[in-house]
Coordinates of C-alpha atoms in Angstrom, one line a residue:
X1 CA 138.0 125.1 102.7
X2 CA 139.4 128.3 103.8
X3 CA 137.0 131.2 104.6
X4 CA 136.5 133.2 101.5
X5 CA 137.2 136.4 103.3
X6 CA 140.8 135.2 103.6
X7 CA 141.1 135.3 99.8
X8 CA 139.3 138.6 99.1
X9 CA 139.2 140.7 102.2
X10 CA 137.1 143.5 100.8
X11 CA 133.5 144.3 100.6
X12 CA 132.6 141.3 98.3
X13 CA 134.4 138.5 100.0
X14 CA 132.3 138.8 103.2
X15 CA 129.0 138.7 101.3
X16 CA 129.1 135.9 98.7
X17 CA 125.4 136.4 97.9
X18 CA 126.0 140.0 97.2
X19 CA 128.9 139.0 95.0
X20 CA 126.7 136.8 93.0
X21 CA 124.1 139.6 92.5
X22 CA 126.9 142.0 91.5
X23 CA 128.3 139.4 89.0
X24 CA 124.8 139.2 87.4
X25 CA 124.6 143.0 87.1
X26 CA 128.0 143.1 85.5
X27 CA 126.9 140.5 83.0
X28 CA 123.8 142.4 82.2
X29 CA 125.7 145.5 81.3
X30 CA 128.7 143.8 79.7
X31 CA 129.3 144.4 76.0
X32 CA 128.9 141.4 73.7
X33 CA 132.7 140.9 73.4
X34 CA 135.0 138.6 75.3
X35 CA 136.9 140.8 77.7
X36 CA 139.4 139.4 80.1
X37 CA 140.5 141.6 83.1
X38 CA 144.0 141.1 84.6
X39 CA 143.9 141.5 87.5
X40 CA 140.3 140.6 88.1
X41 CA 137.8 143.4 88.7
X42 CA 135.4 143.0 91.5
X43 CA 133.3 141.1 92.3
X44 CA 135.5 138.6 90.5
X45 CA 138.5 137.2 92.2
X46 CA 141.1 134.6 91.4
X47 CA 143.5 133.5 94.1
X48 CA 146.5 131.3 93.4
X49 CA 148.2 129.0 95.9
X50 CA 151.3 127.9 93.9
X51 CA 152.7 125.5 96.5
X52 CA 149.6 123.4 96.3
X53 CA 148.9 124.0 92.6
X54 CA 145.5 125.2 93.8
X55 CA 143.3 128.0 92.6
X56 CA 140.2 129.6 94.1
X57 CA 137.7 131.4 91.9
X58 CA 134.8 133.7 93.2
X59 CA 132.5 136.3 92.0
X60 CA 131.6 134.8 88.7
X61 CA 128.1 134.1 87.6
X62 CA 126.3 131.5 89.7
X63 CA 126.0 128.0 88.2
X64 CA 128.1 128.9 85.2
X65 CA 130.4 126.7 83.2
X66 CA 134.0 128.0 83.2
X67 CA 137.4 126.9 82.1
X68 CA 140.5 127.6 84.3
X69 CA 143.8 127.7 82.5
X70 CA 147.4 127.9 83.7
X71 CA 149.4 129.8 81.0
X72 CA 153.1 130.0 80.8
X73 CA 154.7 132.1 78.2
X74 CA 151.5 132.1 76.2
X75 CA 151.2 128.4 76.2
X76 CA 148.5 126.5 78.2
X77 CA 150.2 124.0 80.5
X78 CA 147.0 122.7 82.0
X79 CA 143.3 123.5 82.4
X80 CA 140.3 122.5 84.4
X81 CA 136.6 122.7 83.7
X82 CA 133.9 123.2 86.2
X83 CA 130.6 124.8 87.2
X84 CA 130.5 127.6 89.8
X85 CA 128.2 127.1 92.8
X86 CA 125.1 129.2 93.7
X87 CA 127.4 132.0 94.8
X88 CA 129.8 132.0 91.8
X89 CA 132.5 130.1 93.6
X90 CA 134.7 127.3 92.3
X91 CA 138.0 125.6 93.4
X92 CA 140.5 123.7 91.4
X93 CA 142.8 120.9 93.0
X94 CA 141.2 121.3 96.4
X95 CA 138.7 119.1 98.3
X96 CA 135.2 120.0 97.1
X97 CA 136.5 121.3 93.8
X98 CA 137.5 119.9 90.4
X99 CA 140.7 118.4 89.2
X100 CA 143.1 119.8 86.6
X101 CA 142.8 117.8 83.4
X102 CA 145.5 115.5 82.1
X103 CA 148.3 116.9 84.3
X104 CA 148.4 118.8 87.6
X105 CA 150.5 121.8 86.7
X106 CA 153.5 122.9 88.9
X107 CA 152.3 126.5 89.2
X108 CA 155.3 128.8 89.3
X109 CA 155.9 132.6 89.6
X110 CA 154.9 134.3 86.3
X111 CA 152.3 131.8 85.4
X112 CA 148.9 133.3 84.5
X113 CA 145.8 131.7 85.8
X114 CA 142.9 132.6 83.6
X115 CA 139.2 131.9 84.1
X116 CA 136.7 132.3 81.2
X117 CA 133.1 131.4 80.5
X118 CA 132.6 128.5 78.2
X119 CA 130.1 128.4 75.3
X120 CA 127.7 125.8 76.7
X121 CA 123.9 125.2 76.6
X122 CA 123.9 125.7 80.3
X123 CA 125.5 129.2 80.1
X124 CA 123.3 130.2 77.2
X125 CA 120.3 129.5 79.4
X126 CA 121.5 131.7 82.2
X127 CA 119.8 135.0 82.7
X128 CA 121.7 137.1 81.7
X129 CA 123.9 134.7 79.7
X130 CA 127.7 135.3 80.3
X131 CA 129.8 136.3 77.3
X132 CA 131.7 133.2 76.1
X133 CA 135.4 133.7 76.4
X134 CA 135.1 136.6 78.8
X135 CA 136.5 136.4 82.3
X136 CA 139.6 137.4 84.4
X137 CA 143.2 136.4 85.1
X138 CA 145.7 136.6 87.9
X139 CA 149.5 136.7 87.5
X140 CA 151.2 134.4 90.0
X141 CA 153.5 136.6 92.1
X142 CA 157.1 135.8 92.9
X143 CA 157.1 135.6 96.7
X144 CA 158.9 133.2 99.1
X145 CA 159.3 132.9 102.9
X146 CA 160.9 130.8 105.5
X147 CA 159.2 129.3 108.5
X148 CA 158.7 131.6 111.5
X149 CA 161.5 131.5 114.1
X150 CA 161.6 132.5 117.7
X151 CA 164.4 134.9 118.7
X152 CA 163.6 134.7 122.4
X153 CA 161.7 138.0 122.3
X154 CA 160.2 138.3 118.9
X155 CA 159.0 136.0 116.0
X156 CA 160.8 136.6 112.7
X157 CA 160.1 135.6 109.2
X158 CA 162.5 136.1 106.2
X159 CA 161.3 136.2 102.6
X160 CA 161.6 137.7 99.1
X161 CA 159.2 139.5 96.8
X162 CA 160.2 140.3 93.3
X163 CA 158.3 141.6 90.2
X164 CA 158.7 140.2 86.7
X165 CA 161.1 143.1 85.8
X166 CA 163.4 142.3 88.8
X167 CA 162.2 145.2 91.0
X168 CA 160.7 144.5 94.3
X169 CA 157.0 144.3 95.0
X170 CA 155.8 147.5 96.8
X171 CA 155.4 146.8 100.6
X172 CA 151.8 148.0 100.5
X173 CA 151.0 144.9 98.3
X174 CA 152.5 142.4 100.7
X175 CA 151.3 140.8 103.9
X176 CA 152.8 138.0 106.1
X177 CA 150.5 135.8 108.1
X178 CA 150.9 133.0 110.6
X179 CA 147.9 130.8 110.9
X180 CA 147.3 128.6 113.9
X181 CA 143.8 127.9 115.2
X182 CA 145.4 127.3 118.7
X183 CA 146.0 131.0 119.0
X184 CA 142.4 131.1 120.2
X185 CA 143.3 129.3 123.5
X186 CA 142.9 131.4 126.6
X187 CA 144.6 131.8 129.0
X188 CA 147.5 130.1 127.2
X189 CA 147.2 132.6 124.4
X190 CA 145.8 136.1 124.6
X191 CA 145.4 136.3 120.8
X192 CA 141.7 136.1 119.9
X193 CA 142.0 135.2 116.2
X194 CA 143.3 132.2 114.3
X195 CA 146.1 134.3 112.7
X196 CA 148.5 137.2 113.2
X197 CA 149.5 139.5 110.4
X198 CA 152.5 141.7 109.5
X199 CA 152.5 144.6 107.0
X200 CA 154.0 148.0 106.5
X201 CA 151.3 149.6 108.7
X202 CA 152.0 147.6 111.9
X203 CA 150.0 144.5 111.2
X204 CA 147.3 142.9 113.3
X205 CA 147.9 141.0 116.5
X206 CA 144.5 141.1 118.1
X207 CA 144.0 140.8 121.8
X208 CA 147.4 142.0 122.9
X209 CA 147.8 145.7 123.6
X210 CA 150.9 147.1 121.9
X211 CA 151.7 144.0 120.0
X212 CA 152.8 144.6 116.4
X213 CA 153.6 142.9 113.1
X214 CA 156.0 144.9 111.1
X215 CA 157.2 144.3 107.5
X216 CA 160.1 146.0 105.9
X217 CA 162.7 145.4 103.1
X218 CA 166.2 144.6 104.4
X219 CA 167.9 147.4 102.4
X220 CA 166.9 150.3 100.2
X221 CA 167.1 148.2 97.1
X222 CA 166.8 144.6 98.3
X223 CA 164.0 142.3 97.3
X224 CA 164.5 140.5 100.7
X225 CA 162.2 141.4 103.5
X226 CA 161.8 140.7 107.2
X227 CA 158.6 140.4 109.2
X228 CA 158.8 140.9 113.0
X229 CA 156.1 140.1 115.5
X230 CA 156.5 141.8 118.9
X231 CA 154.6 141.6 122.2
X232 CA 154.1 137.9 122.3
X233 CA 154.8 135.8 125.4
X234 CA 156.7 132.5 125.4
X235 CA 153.6 130.4 124.7
X236 CA 152.3 132.6 121.9
X237 CA 155.7 132.6 120.2
X238 CA 155.7 128.8 120.4
X239 CA 152.3 128.8 118.8
X240 CA 153.5 131.1 116.0
X241 CA 156.5 128.9 115.2
X242 CA 154.2 125.9 115.1
X243 CA 151.7 127.6 112.8
X244 CA 151.7 127.9 109.0
X245 CA 153.6 130.9 107.6
X246 CA 152.1 132.5 104.6
X247 CA 153.0 135.5 102.3
X248 CA 150.3 137.2 100.4
X249 CA 151.0 139.4 97.4
X250 CA 148.6 141.0 95.0
X251 CA 148.7 142.9 91.8
X252 CA 146.6 145.9 92.6
X253 CA 144.7 147.6 95.5
X254 CA 141.5 149.6 94.9
X255 CA 140.7 152.9 96.5
X256 CA 138.5 150.9 98.9
X257 CA 141.4 148.6 100.0
X258 CA 140.2 145.6 98.0
X259 CA 143.1 143.3 96.8
X260 CA 143.0 142.2 93.2
X261 CA 145.0 139.2 91.8
X262 CA 146.2 137.5 95.0
X263 CA 149.0 134.9 95.3
X264 CA 149.4 133.1 98.6
X265 CA 152.7 131.4 99.3
X266 CA 152.4 128.7 101.9
X267 CA 155.6 127.6 103.6
X268 CA 155.9 123.8 103.9
X269 CA 153.1 122.9 101.5
X270 CA 153.7 120.5 98.6
X271 CA 152.3 120.4 95.1
X272 CA 150.7 117.7 93.0
X273 CA 147.2 116.3 93.0
X274 CA 145.2 117.9 95.8
X275 CA 142.4 115.4 95.9
X276 CA 142.1 111.7 95.1
X277 CA 141.6 110.9 91.4
X278 CA 143.4 114.0 90.1
X279 CA 146.2 113.5 87.6
X280 CA 149.8 113.5 88.6
X281 CA 152.2 116.4 88.2
X282 CA 154.5 117.0 85.3
X283 CA 157.0 114.5 86.7
X284 CA 154.4 111.8 86.7
X285 CA 153.0 109.8 89.6
X286 CA 155.2 108.5 92.4
X287 CA 155.2 104.8 91.5
X288 CA 153.9 102.4 94.2
X289 CA 156.2 100.1 96.2
X290 CA 155.6 97.7 99.1
X291 CA 154.7 99.5 102.3
X292 CA 157.3 100.1 104.9
X293 CA 157.3 97.4 107.6
X294 CA 155.5 98.5 110.8
X295 CA 157.0 98.2 114.2
X296 CA 156.7 94.7 115.5
X297 CA 153.3 94.1 117.2
X298 CA 150.6 91.5 117.8
X299 CA 147.1 92.6 116.6
X300 CA 145.7 90.4 119.3
X301 CA 147.0 92.9 121.9
X302 CA 145.1 95.8 120.4
X303 CA 141.8 96.9 121.9
X304 CA 138.7 96.3 119.8
X305 CA 136.0 98.7 119.1
X306 CA 133.8 96.9 121.6
X307 CA 136.1 98.0 124.4
X308 CA 136.9 101.5 125.7
X309 CA 139.5 102.8 123.3
X310 CA 142.2 105.5 123.9
X311 CA 141.3 107.4 120.7
X312 CA 138.7 108.0 118.0
X313 CA 139.7 106.6 114.6
X314 CA 137.6 107.6 111.6
X315 CA 138.0 105.8 108.3
X316 CA 137.0 107.4 104.9
X317 CA 137.4 104.5 102.6
X318 CA 136.5 106.2 99.3
X319 CA 139.4 108.6 99.9
X320 CA 141.8 106.1 101.5
X321 CA 142.0 108.6 104.3
X322 CA 142.2 108.2 108.1
X323 CA 141.7 110.6 111.0
X324 CA 142.9 109.8 114.5
X325 CA 142.1 111.9 117.5
X326 CA 142.8 111.4 121.2
X327 CA 146.5 110.4 121.4
X328 CA 148.6 113.0 123.2
X329 CA 150.5 115.7 121.3
X330 CA 154.0 114.5 120.4
X331 CA 153.1 110.8 120.4
X332 CA 154.7 108.6 117.8
X333 CA 151.9 106.8 116.0
X334 CA 152.0 103.7 113.7
X335 CA 149.0 103.0 111.4
X336 CA 148.6 99.7 109.7
X337 CA 146.0 98.5 107.2
X338 CA 145.5 94.7 107.1
X339 CA 143.4 92.6 104.8
X340 CA 142.6 88.9 105.2
X341 CA 144.4 86.3 107.3
X342 CA 147.4 85.4 105.1
X343 CA 151.0 85.5 106.3
X344 CA 151.4 88.8 104.6
X345 CA 148.2 90.8 105.4
X346 CA 149.7 94.4 105.6
X347 CA 148.7 96.5 102.6
X348 CA 149.3 99.9 104.1
X349 CA 151.4 101.6 106.7
X350 CA 152.0 105.2 107.9
X351 CA 153.9 106.7 110.8
X352 CA 154.2 110.1 112.3
X353 CA 154.0 112.4 115.3
X354 CA 150.7 113.7 116.6
X355 CA 150.7 117.5 116.1
X356 CA 149.5 120.1 118.4
X357 CA 145.7 119.9 118.7
X358 CA 145.8 116.1 118.8
X359 CA 144.5 115.3 115.3
X360 CA 146.6 113.0 113.2
X361 CA 145.7 112.4 109.6
X362 CA 146.8 110.0 106.8
X363 CA 146.4 110.8 103.1
X364 CA 144.8 114.2 103.7
X365 CA 146.3 117.7 103.3
X366 CA 148.2 118.6 106.5
X367 CA 148.8 115.0 107.4
X368 CA 151.2 112.3 106.3
X369 CA 151.3 110.0 103.3
X370 CA 151.0 106.2 103.2
X371 CA 154.4 104.7 102.9
X372 CA 155.3 102.9 99.6
X373 CA 151.8 102.8 98.2
X374 CA 148.4 104.2 98.9
X375 CA 146.2 101.3 99.9
X376 CA 142.7 100.9 98.4
X377 CA 140.9 100.7 101.7
X378 CA 137.8 98.5 101.5
X379 CA 135.0 97.2 103.8
X380 CA 136.3 94.4 106.0
X381 CA 139.9 95.7 106.2
X382 CA 141.4 96.0 109.6
X383 CA 142.8 99.4 110.8
X384 CA 145.4 99.1 113.5
X385 CA 146.5 102.3 115.4
X386 CA 149.1 102.2 118.1
X387 CA 151.6 104.3 119.9
X388 CA 155.3 103.6 119.6
X389 CA 157.6 104.2 122.6
X390 CA 161.4 103.6 122.4
X391 CA 160.8 102.1 118.9
X392 CA 158.5 99.4 120.4
X393 CA 154.8 98.8 120.5
X394 CA 153.1 100.5 123.5
X395 CA 149.3 100.7 123.4
X396 CA 146.7 100.9 120.6
X397 CA 143.4 99.8 119.1
X398 CA 141.9 98.2 116.0
X399 CA 138.7 98.3 114.1
X400 CA 137.2 96.9 110.9
X401 CA 136.0 99.1 108.1
X402 CA 132.2 98.9 107.9
X403 CA 130.4 98.2 104.6
X404 CA 128.2 101.3 104.8
X405 CA 127.5 103.3 101.7
X406 CA 124.9 105.3 99.8
X407 CA 123.5 103.3 97.0
X408 CA 121.3 106.0 95.6
X409 CA 122.1 109.7 96.3
X410 CA 119.4 112.2 97.3
X411 CA 116.3 112.3 95.1
X412 CA 112.8 113.7 95.4
X413 CA 110.3 110.9 95.9
X414 CA 106.7 110.9 94.6
X415 CA 105.5 112.0 98.0
X416 CA 107.6 115.3 97.6
X417 CA 110.1 114.4 100.3
X418 CA 113.9 113.9 99.8
X419 CA 115.2 110.3 100.1
X420 CA 118.6 108.7 100.2
X421 CA 119.1 104.9 99.9
X422 CA 122.0 102.9 101.4
X423 CA 123.2 99.8 103.2
X424 CA 125.1 99.0 106.3
X425 CA 126.6 95.6 107.2
X426 CA 128.4 94.6 110.4
X427 CA 131.9 93.4 109.3
X428 CA 132.1 91.2 112.4
X429 CA 129.0 89.1 111.6
X430 CA 128.1 89.8 108.0
X431 CA 124.6 90.7 109.2
X432 CA 122.8 94.0 108.9
X433 CA 124.2 96.6 111.3
X434 CA 121.5 97.9 113.7
X435 CA 120.3 101.3 112.5
X436 CA 121.0 102.8 115.9
X437 CA 124.7 102.7 114.7
X438 CA 124.0 104.4 111.4
X439 CA 123.5 108.0 110.4
X440 CA 123.0 109.6 107.0
X441 CA 124.2 113.2 106.3
X442 CA 123.9 115.5 103.3
X443 CA 126.4 118.3 103.4
X444 CA 126.2 121.6 101.4
X445 CA 127.7 124.8 102.8
X446 CA 125.0 126.8 101.0
X447 CA 122.4 125.4 103.4
X448 CA 123.8 128.0 105.9
X449 CA 122.0 130.6 103.9
X450 CA 118.6 128.9 104.3
X451 CA 116.2 128.5 107.2
X452 CA 118.4 125.5 108.3
X453 CA 121.3 127.7 109.2
X454 CA 123.8 124.8 109.2
X455 CA 125.9 123.2 106.5
X456 CA 124.2 119.8 106.8
X457 CA 121.0 117.8 107.5
X458 CA 121.1 114.4 109.2
X459 CA 118.9 111.4 109.4
X460 CA 118.8 108.8 112.1
X461 CA 116.4 106.6 114.0
X462 CA 115.5 109.4 116.4
X463 CA 114.3 111.9 113.8
X464 CA 117.6 113.3 112.8
X465 CA 118.6 116.9 112.7
X466 CA 117.1 119.5 110.3
X467 CA 117.6 122.5 112.4
X468 CA 115.5 125.7 112.6
X469 CA 112.5 124.3 110.6
X470 CA 109.6 123.4 112.9
X471 CA 108.4 119.9 112.3
X472 CA 111.2 119.0 109.8
X473 CA 112.7 115.6 110.2
X474 CA 115.4 113.2 109.0
X475 CA 114.2 109.7 109.6
X476 CA 116.3 106.6 109.0
X477 CA 114.2 103.5 108.2
X478 CA 115.0 99.8 107.5
X479 CA 113.8 98.6 104.1
X480 CA 113.4 95.1 102.7
X481 CA 112.5 93.5 106.0
X482 CA 114.2 92.8 109.3
X483 CA 117.0 90.7 107.7
X484 CA 117.8 93.4 105.2
X485 CA 121.0 95.5 105.3
X486 CA 119.2 98.3 103.3
X487 CA 118.1 101.5 104.7
X488 CA 116.3 104.7 103.6
X489 CA 116.8 108.3 104.8
X490 CA 113.7 110.5 104.5
X491 CA 113.8 114.3 104.9
X492 CA 110.6 116.2 105.4
X493 CA 109.7 119.8 105.8
X494 CA 112.1 121.3 103.3
X495 CA 111.0 124.0 100.8
X496 CA 111.9 123.9 97.1
X497 CA 115.2 125.9 97.5
X498 CA 116.3 123.7 100.4
X499 CA 115.5 120.6 98.5
X500 CA 117.6 121.6 95.5
X501 CA 120.5 122.4 97.8
X502 CA 120.2 119.1 99.5
X503 CA 120.1 117.3 96.1
X504 CA 123.3 119.2 95.1
X505 CA 125.1 118.3 98.4
X506 CA 127.5 115.5 99.3
X507 CA 125.8 112.3 100.5
X508 CA 127.5 110.5 103.4
X509 CA 126.7 107.2 105.2
X510 CA 128.2 107.0 108.7
X511 CA 128.3 103.8 110.8
X512 CA 130.1 102.8 113.9
X513 CA 130.6 99.6 115.9
X514 CA 129.9 100.7 119.5
X515 CA 129.0 103.7 121.7
X516 CA 129.6 104.6 125.4
X517 CA 127.3 106.1 127.9
X518 CA 128.2 109.6 126.7
X519 CA 127.2 108.7 123.1
X520 CA 130.8 108.7 121.8
X521 CA 131.1 106.6 118.6
X522 CA 133.9 104.0 118.2
X523 CA 135.0 102.2 115.1
X524 CA 133.6 104.9 112.8
X525 CA 133.4 104.6 109.0
X526 CA 132.3 107.5 106.8
X527 CA 131.4 106.6 103.3
X528 CA 131.3 109.6 100.9
X529 CA 129.2 109.1 97.8
X530 CA 131.1 110.1 94.6
X531 CA 134.6 110.5 96.2
X532 CA 137.6 108.7 94.7
X533 CA 140.7 107.2 96.2
X534 CA 144.4 107.3 95.5
X535 CA 147.0 109.8 96.7
X536 CA 145.2 112.5 98.7
X537 CA 147.8 115.2 98.5
X538 CA 150.9 116.0 96.6
X539 CA 154.0 113.9 97.2
X540 CA 152.0 110.8 98.2
X541 CA 152.6 107.5 96.3
X542 CA 150.2 106.0 93.8
X543 CA 147.8 103.2 94.7
X544 CA 149.3 99.7 94.9
X545 CA 148.3 96.2 95.9
X546 CA 151.6 94.8 97.4
X547 CA 151.3 93.1 100.8
X548 CA 153.9 92.3 103.5
X549 CA 154.1 90.4 106.7
X550 CA 154.0 91.8 110.2
X551 CA 157.7 91.7 111.3

């Protein structure tokens, strides 16, 4: 999830709790009529990411039921229903949020994204109750851009910005950004933020004296603009070109500088379902096909999780998602999912180049898709990861997906403590996995605003981690006897508010096959309670069950 201050960089975005209070005050003073503000009035904000068909909503009443519509020419092309969190925040078609219903809309310039309160028993019980049908809307702005390029002395971005009547969007309602977390990499980079920005006031390139980010239209009447970043050295320009280029446009600016009705154009992003289980786009799902054959290799040559491995591979089976970290930048990686021992065991393949930063992902935004079909990854499947050099197998590793999962999500037991139940089986033996190789986590970003001060709590055999609360623990215990695969996580020391946030969080069961002297975990599986599989991002193929042989 992007920092909310990126969406609404004014006084409300930095203080989500304050935004929630302000939203309640607005509701208390609102007339009993359904008013829809376009653009949104603070503290409400609606940000549209048309390339990803993704919308971010903030500043609405906490824990309120809303409907999010995409309207085109007065017609509703799709909608989503969801409940805001404790700060009045909700996302659509983005991990952690809700899906569009029936069809993922291809959001385009001119579309209106409207958010209104629903007439539900939940909303009627809120104090004060929001007015059903009231809310806000944002018009999707018509902005485009090209990927940043290096001229040898400057970094240049070309783009267009046009209003519905054909005129150009005023420059003071435009900003160009390049985002790359590797900007914060001294001494290679002097930039001390994850982004650089260009606007008509000289932009923001922090950490470099005299560096600028200028933005201007190409002619007196043109809708084409050019952004130019100056003062960057060779390494910083390379980082800029490797980063993500974005253009922000908004409908209105307040006297305090707050931006209302924001559209963010993201170069290189693709649309469609943003999370597993969301419906396909208007053109339908990409039908499954047999996976592409992998480079010839022998699985027996791969290092097992019991041996020192060159990289860390994490499997998220509910989302059919893999993360690989540790291979060098620029390495050509082949990923293979095998099931069973038949002559055609390959059910999934993916291939790509390790990006800067060294994290390679499959079926996750920013990564690559599975080829042909998205495999339904299950416990016991083999995950093979190896490097390809000169079109041939080089070096790699393998691991089996562990049957670790939450069987009952967080609940308050009769003793007043929070419990989570789960299991963990060793795929190599079929026997219970030792609990020293298991950890349970509950993740809720709102825990940051409690005594805990972190987004999660953890339970393990050493008392876990419930930070900043003296005496609080997260204990992982075997249940059902020594031969049982069942475990229980028990969290103590939480107050009523913290318990409710834990109950509302995401439950995860983590298990691994081995560790080294430094405590590194190899063969890691992370099961996420309630997540669903299938294509993890737009452009990825539908799930399938075809299998092929290793060439």
